[in-house]
Short mmCIF file of C-alpha atoms and ligand atoms in Angstrom, two decimals:
data_model
loop_
_atom_site.label_atom_id
_atom_site.label_comp_id
_atom_site.label_asym_id
_atom_site.label_seq_id
_atom_site.Cartn_x
_atom_site.Cartn_y
_atom_site.Cartn_z
CA MET A 1 0.00 0.00 0.00
CA TYR A 2 1.24 3.48 -0.85
CA LYS A 3 1.95 5.29 2.41
CA ASN A 4 2.65 8.92 1.49
CA LYS A 5 0.12 11.61 0.77
CA ILE A 6 -1.14 12.32 -2.74
CA SER A 7 -2.28 15.74 -3.96
CA ILE A 8 -4.75 16.08 -6.77
CA ILE A 9 -4.79 19.58 -8.20
CA GLY A 10 -8.08 20.47 -9.89
CA THR A 11 -11.47 19.21 -8.75
CA GLY A 12 -13.23 18.96 -12.10
CA TYR A 13 -14.68 15.67 -13.28
CA VAL A 14 -11.39 13.83 -13.46
CA GLY A 15 -9.78 15.42 -10.41
CA LEU A 16 -12.70 14.96 -8.07
CA VAL A 17 -13.68 11.47 -9.20
CA GLY A 18 -10.01 10.49 -9.27
CA GLY A 19 -9.43 11.88 -5.78
CA VAL A 20 -12.43 10.16 -4.25
CA CYS A 21 -11.72 6.83 -5.98
CA LEU A 22 -7.99 6.88 -5.16
CA ALA A 23 -8.97 7.52 -1.53
CA ASP A 24 -11.31 4.54 -1.77
CA PHE A 25 -8.34 2.45 -2.94
CA GLY A 26 -6.82 3.23 0.49
CA ASN A 27 -4.62 6.23 -0.39
CA THR A 28 -4.56 9.51 1.55
CA ILE A 29 -5.67 12.30 -0.75
CA ILE A 30 -5.53 16.09 -0.63
CA ASN A 31 -7.87 17.48 -3.30
CA VAL A 32 -6.91 21.02 -4.26
CA ASP A 33 -8.69 23.74 -6.21
CA ILE A 34 -8.33 27.51 -6.43
CA ASN A 35 -12.11 27.87 -6.48
CA GLU A 36 -12.85 28.64 -2.83
CA GLU A 37 -16.59 28.18 -3.14
CA LYS A 38 -16.14 24.71 -4.56
CA ILE A 39 -13.67 23.71 -1.87
CA GLU A 40 -16.00 25.02 0.87
CA GLN A 41 -18.81 22.97 -0.61
CA LEU A 42 -16.62 19.86 -0.75
CA LYS A 43 -15.45 20.42 2.83
CA ARG A 44 -19.11 20.27 3.83
CA GLY A 45 -19.21 16.93 2.05
CA GLU A 46 -21.31 18.11 -0.91
CA VAL A 47 -20.49 16.88 -4.41
CA PRO A 48 -20.86 19.80 -6.88
CA ILE A 49 -21.51 17.60 -9.94
CA TYR A 50 -24.12 14.99 -10.73
CA GLU A 51 -22.31 11.68 -10.91
CA GLN A 52 -23.71 8.31 -9.85
CA GLY A 53 -22.21 6.85 -6.69
CA LEU A 54 -19.80 9.71 -6.08
CA GLN A 55 -21.60 11.19 -3.07
CA ASP A 56 -21.69 7.88 -1.19
CA MET A 57 -18.04 7.24 -1.90
CA LEU A 58 -17.10 10.74 -0.77
CA ASP A 59 -19.09 10.36 2.47
CA ARG A 60 -17.38 7.09 3.26
CA ASN A 61 -13.86 8.37 2.60
CA MET A 62 -14.36 11.65 4.44
CA GLU A 63 -15.61 9.73 7.44
CA GLU A 64 -12.52 7.56 7.37
CA GLY A 65 -10.27 10.60 7.00
CA ARG A 66 -8.71 9.55 3.70
CA ILE A 67 -9.63 12.68 1.75
CA SER A 68 -9.38 16.39 2.54
CA PHE A 69 -9.94 19.58 0.56
CA THR A 70 -7.93 22.78 0.40
CA THR A 71 -7.18 25.84 -1.72
CA ASP A 72 -3.60 25.90 -0.47
CA VAL A 73 -1.67 24.48 -3.44
CA ALA A 74 1.74 25.25 -1.93
CA ALA A 75 1.06 23.35 1.30
CA ALA A 76 -0.42 20.42 -0.61
CA VAL A 77 2.72 20.21 -2.78
CA GLU A 78 4.97 20.26 0.28
CA GLU A 79 2.99 17.56 2.04
CA SER A 80 2.79 15.02 -0.76
CA GLU A 81 5.16 12.86 -2.77
CA VAL A 82 2.78 12.29 -5.68
CA ILE A 83 1.00 15.24 -7.31
CA PHE A 84 -1.65 14.71 -9.94
CA ILE A 85 -2.33 17.63 -12.27
CA SER A 86 -5.96 17.41 -13.33
CA VAL A 87 -6.84 20.99 -14.16
CA GLY A 88 -8.81 21.93 -17.28
CA THR A 89 -7.33 22.21 -20.77
CA PRO A 90 -10.08 24.16 -22.52
CA PRO A 91 -9.80 24.64 -26.27
CA ASP A 92 -8.19 27.86 -27.51
CA GLU A 93 -9.88 29.71 -30.34
CA ASP A 94 -7.80 27.76 -32.86
CA GLY A 95 -8.77 24.39 -31.33
CA SER A 96 -5.49 23.72 -29.54
CA ALA A 97 -5.59 22.90 -25.83
CA ASP A 98 -4.95 25.87 -23.55
CA LEU A 99 -2.14 24.82 -21.21
CA THR A 100 -2.11 27.93 -19.03
CA ALA A 101 -3.60 26.18 -16.00
CA VAL A 102 -1.38 23.09 -16.34
CA LEU A 103 1.82 25.16 -16.59
CA GLU A 104 0.71 27.42 -13.74
CA VAL A 105 0.41 24.34 -11.52
CA ALA A 106 3.83 23.13 -12.72
CA LYS A 107 5.28 26.49 -11.70
CA THR A 108 3.75 26.27 -8.22
CA ILE A 109 5.11 22.74 -7.86
CA GLY A 110 8.62 23.98 -8.74
CA GLN A 111 8.32 26.85 -6.30
CA ASN A 112 7.29 24.62 -3.41
CA MET A 113 9.14 21.40 -4.03
CA ASN A 114 10.89 20.15 -0.89
CA GLY A 115 12.00 16.64 -1.86
CA TYR A 116 11.52 13.96 -4.54
CA LYS A 117 8.11 14.22 -6.24
CA VAL A 118 6.26 12.31 -8.90
CA VAL A 119 4.25 14.79 -10.95
CA VAL A 120 1.45 13.06 -12.86
CA ASP A 121 -0.31 14.62 -15.84
CA LYS A 122 -3.89 13.41 -15.76
CA SER A 123 -5.37 16.22 -17.84
CA THR A 124 -5.67 15.46 -21.55
CA VAL A 125 -2.72 17.37 -22.94
CA PRO A 126 -0.98 17.63 -26.30
CA VAL A 127 2.07 15.52 -26.95
CA GLY A 128 5.08 17.29 -25.51
CA THR A 129 3.27 18.78 -22.52
CA GLY A 130 4.93 16.40 -20.06
CA ARG A 131 8.34 17.69 -21.15
CA LYS A 132 7.07 21.28 -20.84
CA VAL A 133 5.82 20.57 -17.31
CA ALA A 134 9.24 19.14 -16.43
CA ALA A 135 11.03 22.17 -17.93
CA THR A 136 8.75 24.58 -16.04
CA ILE A 137 9.40 22.84 -12.73
CA GLN A 138 13.15 22.76 -13.41
CA GLU A 139 13.17 26.49 -14.25
CA GLN A 140 11.62 27.26 -10.85
CA LEU A 141 14.08 25.00 -9.06
CA ASP A 142 16.99 26.70 -10.85
CA GLU A 143 15.63 30.10 -9.91
CA ARG A 144 15.48 29.03 -6.28
CA GLY A 145 18.90 27.40 -6.52
CA ALA A 146 17.20 24.23 -5.25
CA ASN A 147 18.25 20.76 -6.27
CA PHE A 148 15.50 18.17 -5.93
CA ASP A 149 14.82 15.12 -8.04
CA PHE A 150 11.43 14.68 -9.68
CA ASP A 151 9.74 12.67 -12.41
CA VAL A 152 6.91 13.70 -14.70
CA VAL A 153 4.50 10.94 -15.72
CA SER A 154 1.65 10.93 -18.21
CA ASN A 155 -1.23 8.87 -16.81
CA PRO A 156 -4.24 9.59 -19.01
CA GLU A 157 -7.76 9.03 -17.72
CA PHE A 158 -10.38 7.20 -19.79
CA LEU A 159 -13.47 7.59 -17.61
CA ARG A 160 -16.82 8.53 -19.12
CA GLU A 161 -19.11 11.10 -17.55
CA GLY A 162 -22.16 9.51 -15.99
CA LYS A 163 -20.21 6.31 -15.39
CA ALA A 164 -17.16 7.99 -13.93
CA VAL A 165 -16.93 6.12 -10.63
CA HIS A 166 -17.48 2.77 -12.31
CA ASP A 167 -14.95 3.54 -15.06
CA PHE A 168 -12.29 4.79 -12.65
CA THR A 169 -12.63 1.74 -10.47
CA HIS A 170 -12.96 -0.75 -13.38
CA PRO A 171 -10.66 0.59 -16.11
CA ASP A 172 -9.73 -1.42 -19.22
CA ARG A 173 -6.10 -0.43 -18.64
CA ILE A 174 -3.86 1.93 -16.69
CA VAL A 175 -1.34 3.76 -18.86
CA ILE A 176 1.81 4.95 -17.14
CA GLY A 177 4.10 7.03 -19.34
CA THR A 178 7.57 7.51 -17.85
CA GLU A 179 10.95 5.91 -18.19
CA SER A 180 11.69 6.32 -14.48
CA GLU A 181 11.59 2.99 -12.63
CA GLN A 182 11.07 4.78 -9.32
CA ALA A 183 8.00 6.65 -10.62
CA ARG A 184 6.59 3.47 -12.19
CA GLU A 185 6.89 1.65 -8.89
CA ILE A 186 5.27 4.47 -6.92
CA LEU A 187 2.32 4.70 -9.31
CA SER A 188 1.89 0.94 -9.29
CA GLU A 189 1.50 1.25 -5.51
CA VAL A 190 -0.99 4.11 -5.86
CA TYR A 191 -3.09 1.92 -8.20
CA ARG A 192 -2.40 -1.27 -6.26
CA ALA A 193 -6.11 -2.01 -5.73
CA LEU A 194 -6.54 -2.24 -9.53
CA TYR A 195 -3.38 -4.25 -10.02
CA LEU A 196 -4.77 -6.80 -7.55
CA ASN A 197 -7.93 -6.94 -9.67
CA ASP A 198 -5.89 -7.94 -12.74
CA VAL A 199 -6.30 -4.62 -14.56
CA PRO A 200 -3.53 -4.50 -17.21
CA PHE A 201 -0.82 -1.86 -16.76
CA VAL A 202 0.79 -0.36 -19.85
CA TYR A 203 4.23 1.11 -19.15
CA THR A 204 5.52 3.35 -21.88
CA ASN A 205 7.26 6.67 -22.42
CA LEU A 206 5.73 10.12 -21.85
CA GLU A 207 4.96 10.97 -25.47
CA THR A 208 3.38 7.59 -26.22
CA ALA A 209 1.10 7.85 -23.20
CA GLU A 210 0.03 11.33 -24.26
CA MET A 211 -0.73 10.04 -27.77
CA ILE A 212 -2.68 7.00 -26.47
CA LYS A 213 -5.30 9.29 -24.94
CA TYR A 214 -5.83 11.41 -28.07
CA ALA A 215 -5.71 8.43 -30.40
CA SER A 216 -8.31 6.58 -28.31
CA ASN A 217 -10.75 9.49 -28.16
CA ALA A 218 -10.26 10.35 -31.83
CA PHE A 219 -10.84 6.73 -32.81
CA LEU A 220 -14.08 6.47 -30.81
CA ALA A 221 -15.34 9.81 -32.16
CA THR A 222 -14.51 8.73 -35.71
CA LYS A 223 -16.25 5.41 -35.16
CA ILE A 224 -19.43 7.29 -34.21
CA SER A 225 -19.10 9.55 -37.25
CA PHE A 226 -18.62 6.47 -39.42
CA ILE A 227 -21.86 4.86 -38.30
CA ASN A 228 -23.65 8.22 -38.50
CA GLU A 229 -22.63 8.48 -42.16
CA MET A 230 -23.92 4.95 -42.68
CA SER A 231 -27.22 6.10 -41.14
CA VAL A 232 -27.55 8.94 -43.64
CA LEU A 233 -26.95 6.56 -46.53
CA SER A 234 -29.27 3.95 -45.01
CA GLU A 235 -32.10 6.47 -44.99
CA LYS A 236 -31.61 7.04 -48.72
CA VAL A 237 -31.37 3.39 -49.76
CA GLY A 238 -33.98 1.94 -47.41
CA ALA A 239 -31.54 0.08 -45.16
CA ASN A 240 -31.61 -0.14 -41.36
CA VAL A 241 -28.47 1.19 -39.70
CA GLN A 242 -29.20 -0.49 -36.39
CA GLU A 243 -29.19 -3.89 -38.03
CA ILE A 244 -26.07 -2.93 -39.97
CA ALA A 245 -24.32 -1.90 -36.74
CA ARG A 246 -25.43 -5.06 -34.97
CA ALA A 247 -24.11 -7.31 -37.70
CA MET A 248 -20.91 -5.29 -38.09
CA GLY A 249 -20.38 -5.47 -34.34
CA MET A 250 -20.50 -9.27 -34.39
CA ASP A 251 -17.11 -9.10 -36.06
CA GLY A 252 -14.79 -9.09 -33.06
CA ARG A 253 -12.37 -6.85 -34.95
CA ILE A 254 -15.03 -4.14 -35.19
CA SER A 255 -17.00 -4.66 -31.91
CA ASP A 256 -20.49 -3.34 -31.32
CA LYS A 257 -19.42 -0.58 -28.91
CA PHE A 258 -19.73 3.05 -30.05
CA LEU A 259 -21.66 2.07 -33.14
CA HIS A 260 -24.94 3.73 -32.16
CA SER A 261 -25.97 6.37 -34.64
CA GLY A 262 -27.63 9.46 -33.26
CA PRO A 263 -27.58 13.25 -33.42
CA GLY A 264 -23.75 13.43 -33.34
CA TYR A 265 -21.29 13.14 -30.49
CA GLY A 266 -20.91 15.92 -27.93
CA GLY A 267 -19.39 16.42 -24.51
CA SER A 268 -16.28 17.96 -23.13
CA CYS A 269 -13.88 15.48 -24.73
CA PHE A 270 -14.56 14.16 -28.23
CA PRO A 271 -15.17 17.52 -29.93
CA LYS A 272 -12.25 19.17 -28.12
CA ASP A 273 -9.78 16.30 -28.45
CA THR A 274 -10.45 15.61 -32.12
CA ARG A 275 -9.87 19.28 -32.96
CA ALA A 276 -6.76 19.35 -30.76
CA ILE A 277 -5.11 16.31 -32.35
CA VAL A 278 -5.72 17.71 -35.84
CA ARG A 279 -4.12 20.93 -34.68
CA ILE A 280 -1.12 19.15 -33.11
CA ALA A 281 -0.66 17.23 -36.35
CA ASN A 282 -0.80 20.44 -38.39
CA GLU A 283 1.98 21.88 -36.28
CA HIS A 284 4.05 18.90 -37.36
CA ASP A 285 2.97 19.21 -41.01
CA VAL A 286 0.84 16.09 -40.78
CA ASP A 287 -2.65 16.08 -42.24
CA LEU A 288 -5.01 13.83 -40.23
CA LYS A 289 -7.57 13.40 -43.00
CA VAL A 290 -9.65 10.69 -41.36
CA ILE A 291 -10.15 12.54 -38.07
CA GLN A 292 -10.83 15.82 -39.89
CA ALA A 293 -13.52 14.08 -41.94
CA GLY A 294 -14.99 12.63 -38.73
CA ILE A 295 -15.27 16.13 -37.26
CA GLU A 296 -17.02 17.41 -40.39
CA ALA A 297 -19.38 14.43 -40.45
CA ASN A 298 -20.31 15.18 -36.84
CA GLU A 299 -21.18 18.79 -37.67
CA TYR A 300 -23.23 17.56 -40.62
CA GLN A 301 -25.06 15.01 -38.46
CA LYS A 302 -26.43 17.72 -36.14
CA LYS A 303 -27.66 19.75 -39.13
CA HIS A 304 -29.11 16.61 -40.67
CA MET A 305 -31.30 16.15 -37.56
CA VAL A 306 -32.75 19.62 -38.12
CA GLU A 307 -33.31 18.83 -41.81
CA LYS A 308 -35.16 15.64 -40.87
CA ILE A 309 -37.50 17.62 -38.65
CA THR A 310 -38.07 20.54 -41.01
CA GLY A 311 -38.38 18.10 -43.94
CA ARG A 312 -41.20 16.20 -42.25
CA LEU A 313 -43.04 19.14 -40.64
CA ASP A 314 -42.55 21.60 -43.51
CA ASP A 315 -42.86 25.10 -42.13
CA LEU A 316 -41.94 25.30 -38.42
CA GLU A 317 -43.39 28.80 -38.06
CA GLY A 318 -45.82 28.78 -35.14
CA LYS A 319 -45.23 25.09 -34.39
CA THR A 320 -44.29 23.74 -30.97
CA LEU A 321 -41.85 20.87 -30.47
CA GLY A 322 -41.62 18.78 -27.32
CA VAL A 323 -37.95 18.03 -26.62
CA LEU A 324 -36.77 15.19 -24.40
CA GLY A 325 -33.19 15.54 -23.16
CA LEU A 326 -30.70 18.40 -23.34
CA SER A 327 -27.47 17.00 -21.85
CA PHE A 328 -24.90 15.57 -24.29
CA LYS A 329 -25.70 12.09 -23.00
CA PRO A 330 -27.75 10.55 -20.17
CA GLU A 331 -26.77 10.49 -16.49
CA THR A 332 -25.08 13.87 -16.56
CA ASP A 333 -26.13 17.51 -16.22
CA ASP A 334 -23.35 18.48 -18.63
CA MET A 335 -24.38 20.24 -21.85
CA ARG A 336 -20.91 21.01 -23.21
CA GLU A 337 -21.08 20.65 -27.01
CA SER A 338 -24.41 18.85 -26.63
CA PRO A 339 -26.15 18.32 -29.98
CA ALA A 340 -29.12 20.12 -28.37
CA LEU A 341 -27.07 23.33 -28.45
CA THR A 342 -27.03 23.22 -32.26
CA ILE A 343 -30.39 21.58 -32.91
CA LEU A 344 -32.62 23.71 -30.65
CA PRO A 345 -31.36 27.12 -31.87
CA GLU A 346 -31.76 26.04 -35.49
CA LEU A 347 -35.31 24.82 -34.86
CA ILE A 348 -36.09 28.10 -33.10
CA GLU A 349 -34.54 30.13 -35.93
CA ALA A 350 -36.83 28.21 -38.27
CA GLY A 351 -39.84 29.48 -36.28
CA ALA A 352 -40.46 26.72 -33.72
CA LYS A 353 -41.23 27.07 -30.02
CA ILE A 354 -39.73 24.47 -27.70
CA ARG A 355 -41.16 22.68 -24.67
CA ALA A 356 -38.15 20.93 -23.14
CA TYR A 357 -37.47 18.58 -20.26
CA ASP A 358 -34.24 17.06 -18.98
CA PRO A 359 -33.87 15.29 -15.62
CA GLN A 360 -30.62 17.14 -14.77
CA ALA A 361 -29.55 19.67 -17.41
CA MET A 362 -32.34 22.28 -17.34
CA GLU A 363 -30.47 24.63 -15.04
CA GLU A 364 -27.42 24.58 -17.30
CA SER A 365 -29.66 25.02 -20.31
CA THR A 366 -31.19 28.22 -18.95
CA TRP A 367 -27.82 29.98 -19.26
CA ARG A 368 -26.39 28.13 -22.24
CA LEU A 369 -29.51 28.84 -24.29
CA LYS A 370 -30.26 32.20 -22.65
CA GLU A 371 -30.41 33.91 -26.01
CA TYR A 372 -33.42 31.73 -26.86
CA GLU A 373 -35.22 31.94 -23.51
CA GLN A 374 -38.31 33.54 -25.09
CA ASP A 375 -38.82 30.46 -27.20
CA ILE A 376 -38.13 27.68 -24.69
CA ILE A 377 -40.49 26.56 -21.95
CA TYR A 378 -38.87 24.24 -19.40
CA CYS A 379 -41.35 21.56 -18.40
CA ALA A 380 -42.03 19.62 -15.21
CA ASN A 381 -41.62 16.18 -16.75
CA GLU A 382 -41.48 14.31 -20.05
CA TYR A 383 -45.24 14.25 -20.60
CA ASP A 384 -45.55 17.96 -19.97
CA THR A 385 -43.37 18.60 -23.07
CA MET A 386 -45.91 16.85 -25.28
CA LYS A 387 -49.02 18.80 -24.27
CA GLY A 388 -50.35 20.29 -27.49
CA SER A 389 -46.98 19.92 -29.28
CA ASP A 390 -46.77 19.38 -33.02
CA ALA A 391 -44.10 16.71 -32.64
CA LEU A 392 -41.91 15.04 -30.03
CA VAL A 393 -38.11 15.03 -30.42
CA LEU A 394 -36.03 12.68 -28.28
CA VAL A 395 -32.51 14.15 -28.17
CA THR A 396 -30.89 12.38 -25.19
CA GLU A 397 -31.68 8.79 -24.23
CA TRP A 398 -32.28 9.08 -20.47
CA ASN A 399 -33.67 5.81 -19.08
CA GLN A 400 -36.97 7.40 -18.16
CA PHE A 401 -37.54 8.26 -21.85
CA ARG A 402 -37.08 4.61 -22.79
CA ARG A 403 -40.35 3.54 -21.24
CA LEU A 404 -42.83 6.21 -22.29
CA ASP A 405 -46.53 5.40 -22.11
CA LEU A 406 -47.10 5.63 -25.86
CA GLN A 407 -50.88 5.90 -25.54
CA ARG A 408 -50.38 8.95 -23.34
CA VAL A 409 -47.86 10.33 -25.85
CA LYS A 410 -50.44 9.96 -28.62
CA ASP A 411 -53.18 11.58 -26.51
CA LEU A 412 -51.04 14.53 -25.46
CA LEU A 413 -49.52 15.44 -28.83
CA ALA A 414 -51.56 17.73 -31.04
CA ASN A 415 -49.90 16.06 -34.00
CA PRO A 416 -48.60 12.53 -33.36
CA VAL A 417 -45.10 12.66 -34.85
CA PHE A 418 -42.11 11.28 -32.96
CA PHE A 419 -38.49 12.04 -33.97
CA ASP A 420 -36.41 9.51 -32.06
CA LEU A 421 -32.86 10.83 -32.57
CA ARG A 422 -31.37 7.99 -30.48
CA ASN A 423 -33.27 5.04 -31.98
CA VAL A 424 -34.62 4.07 -28.58
CA TYR A 425 -37.94 2.81 -30.00
CA LYS A 426 -38.90 0.54 -32.87
CA GLU A 427 -41.09 1.90 -35.62
CA LYS A 428 -43.53 -1.05 -35.40
CA GLU A 429 -44.08 -0.58 -31.69
CA VAL A 430 -44.78 3.16 -32.05
CA ALA A 431 -46.95 2.73 -35.17
CA LYS A 432 -49.40 0.62 -33.11
CA TYR A 433 -50.45 3.87 -31.41
CA ASP A 434 -50.88 5.71 -34.71
CA ILE A 435 -47.81 7.80 -34.07
CA ASP A 436 -45.56 8.62 -37.04
CA TYR A 437 -42.08 7.44 -36.16
CA ILE A 438 -38.85 8.91 -37.57
CA GLY A 439 -35.63 7.39 -36.30
CA VAL A 440 -32.03 7.84 -37.44
CA GLY A 441 -30.96 5.64 -40.36
CA VAL A 442 -33.90 3.29 -39.93
C1 UGA B 501 -15.33 10.06 -23.58
C2 UGA B 501 -14.67 8.67 -23.65
O1 UGA B 501 -15.66 7.65 -23.86
C3 UGA B 501 -13.90 8.37 -22.38
O2 UGA B 501 -13.20 7.14 -22.52
C4 UGA B 501 -12.89 9.52 -22.13
O3 UGA B 501 -12.18 9.33 -20.93
C5 UGA B 501 -13.63 10.84 -22.07
O4 UGA B 501 -14.34 11.04 -23.30
C6 UGA B 501 -12.60 11.91 -21.82
O5 UGA B 501 -11.71 12.09 -22.67
O6 UGA B 501 -12.58 12.46 -20.72
P1 UGA B 501 -17.57 11.03 -22.44
O7 UGA B 501 -17.33 12.24 -23.28
O8 UGA B 501 -17.87 11.19 -21.00
O9 UGA B 501 -16.31 10.03 -22.54
O10 UGA B 501 -18.83 10.26 -23.03
P2 UGA B 501 -19.12 9.05 -24.04
O11 UGA B 501 -19.97 8.07 -23.35
O12 UGA B 501 -17.91 8.55 -24.68
O13 UGA B 501 -20.04 9.79 -25.13
C7 UGA B 501 -19.55 10.86 -25.93
C8 UGA B 501 -20.56 11.25 -26.97
O14 UGA B 501 -20.68 10.27 -27.98
C9 UGA B 501 -21.98 11.45 -26.42
O15 UGA B 501 -22.54 12.60 -27.01
C10 UGA B 501 -22.70 10.19 -26.85
O16 UGA B 501 -24.09 10.38 -26.98
C11 UGA B 501 -22.03 9.93 -28.17
N1 UGA B 501 -22.12 8.52 -28.61
C12 UGA B 501 -21.47 7.54 -27.92
C13 UGA B 501 -22.84 8.19 -29.75
O17 UGA B 501 -23.45 9.06 -30.42
N2 UGA B 501 -22.87 6.88 -30.16
C14 UGA B 501 -22.24 5.89 -29.49
O18 UGA B 501 -22.30 4.73 -29.94
C15 UGA B 501 -21.52 6.23 -28.34
#
């Protein structure tokens, strides 16, 4: 068991989930953030994000004294031997990842280092960032005339929002990018609980680990764009993309995961990371044609959803659409790059009024779609969105939208048309209630 303290700087999705889960593995964690309000909230034991299982795990680990929260980065650095950097890397205007926060943390580490430290990059960062972090720390040490040993490791995180606790505690692999034996051993101890559960560990160098993260996300995003393109073609030729995906997925080399066509991928990772890797490649005079095409196909897919709706309903002027789901996927209140952020404004621009419901994301929607507040009514539940609406549009496949009472849907809609942008229902089943069903690629 790893005995020394671990600091995790940044309490966003990855930092907070990582901190709580690493504490649950038996480590002693100091979670750090410069946002005082957030830290105060966490000190009271309140989780600021909606993430299944996280609150219970936090309660348990706070009670057992394995996790604490502070805004004092310097003290946290001094007290710990392992420091995870998990601050945000938001996209710059040109699509590249903004490293200001990461390098600021590196600087603070250099200024406060008081012995050997393992500095772990957990944020998704462009190739070469690990070396930049090391150089920044070294600069600070030189300035202080201090001489301490340290290692920088890239340890990318692959958790999904909504399933973050499960993914962190049941990963497919742990990637540890460093050539330092000492750092490898320390991190193996930190993740010992997973090692004991037979999770494979991939030891590699810094740059390879950094690339693994981008390559994985870009591959998954491209896979979604691939099946979305198949859905567009399927609609034209009378094929069924769900059956295509199912049969394709039976080939073990393809696999059936991430082959669900829908309104396009969103979230804080795929859109940002695909743009960032294209940008990194450009800087090295490499043209990533496949990923670039995947990005364009994703933009098209969102527009195509709007075309499907306007194509079927003709003029949207004066029409009301019931919308189910606003978050970029179920089980999260996160709307970053959600397809709803493209689809709803375009429907409104075309003259529609929206009656929307989402189990978690309505608060976020009120500010993200503020510009359109005159045209959106937030409803009390899923059925409320349908009252007198000219069509129902399912944008995000929350579980509660999977078991709608279709008779009630038919009775509530003024015009029984159902756009199921996640292919949750089958046309036959919906047709029994005299509801017109429009899925994606089916
Ligand atoms: C994604 C990756 O799945 C994680 O492995 C990674 O760690 C994370 O990004 C990250 O880099 O932090 P996440 O964005 O939370 O996780 O969500 P996903 O479940 O991957 O979904 C992303 C988007 O793709 C959603 O909009 C979802 O609706 C869409 N999607 C997913 C599809 O349209 N079809 C699919 O078959 C799968």
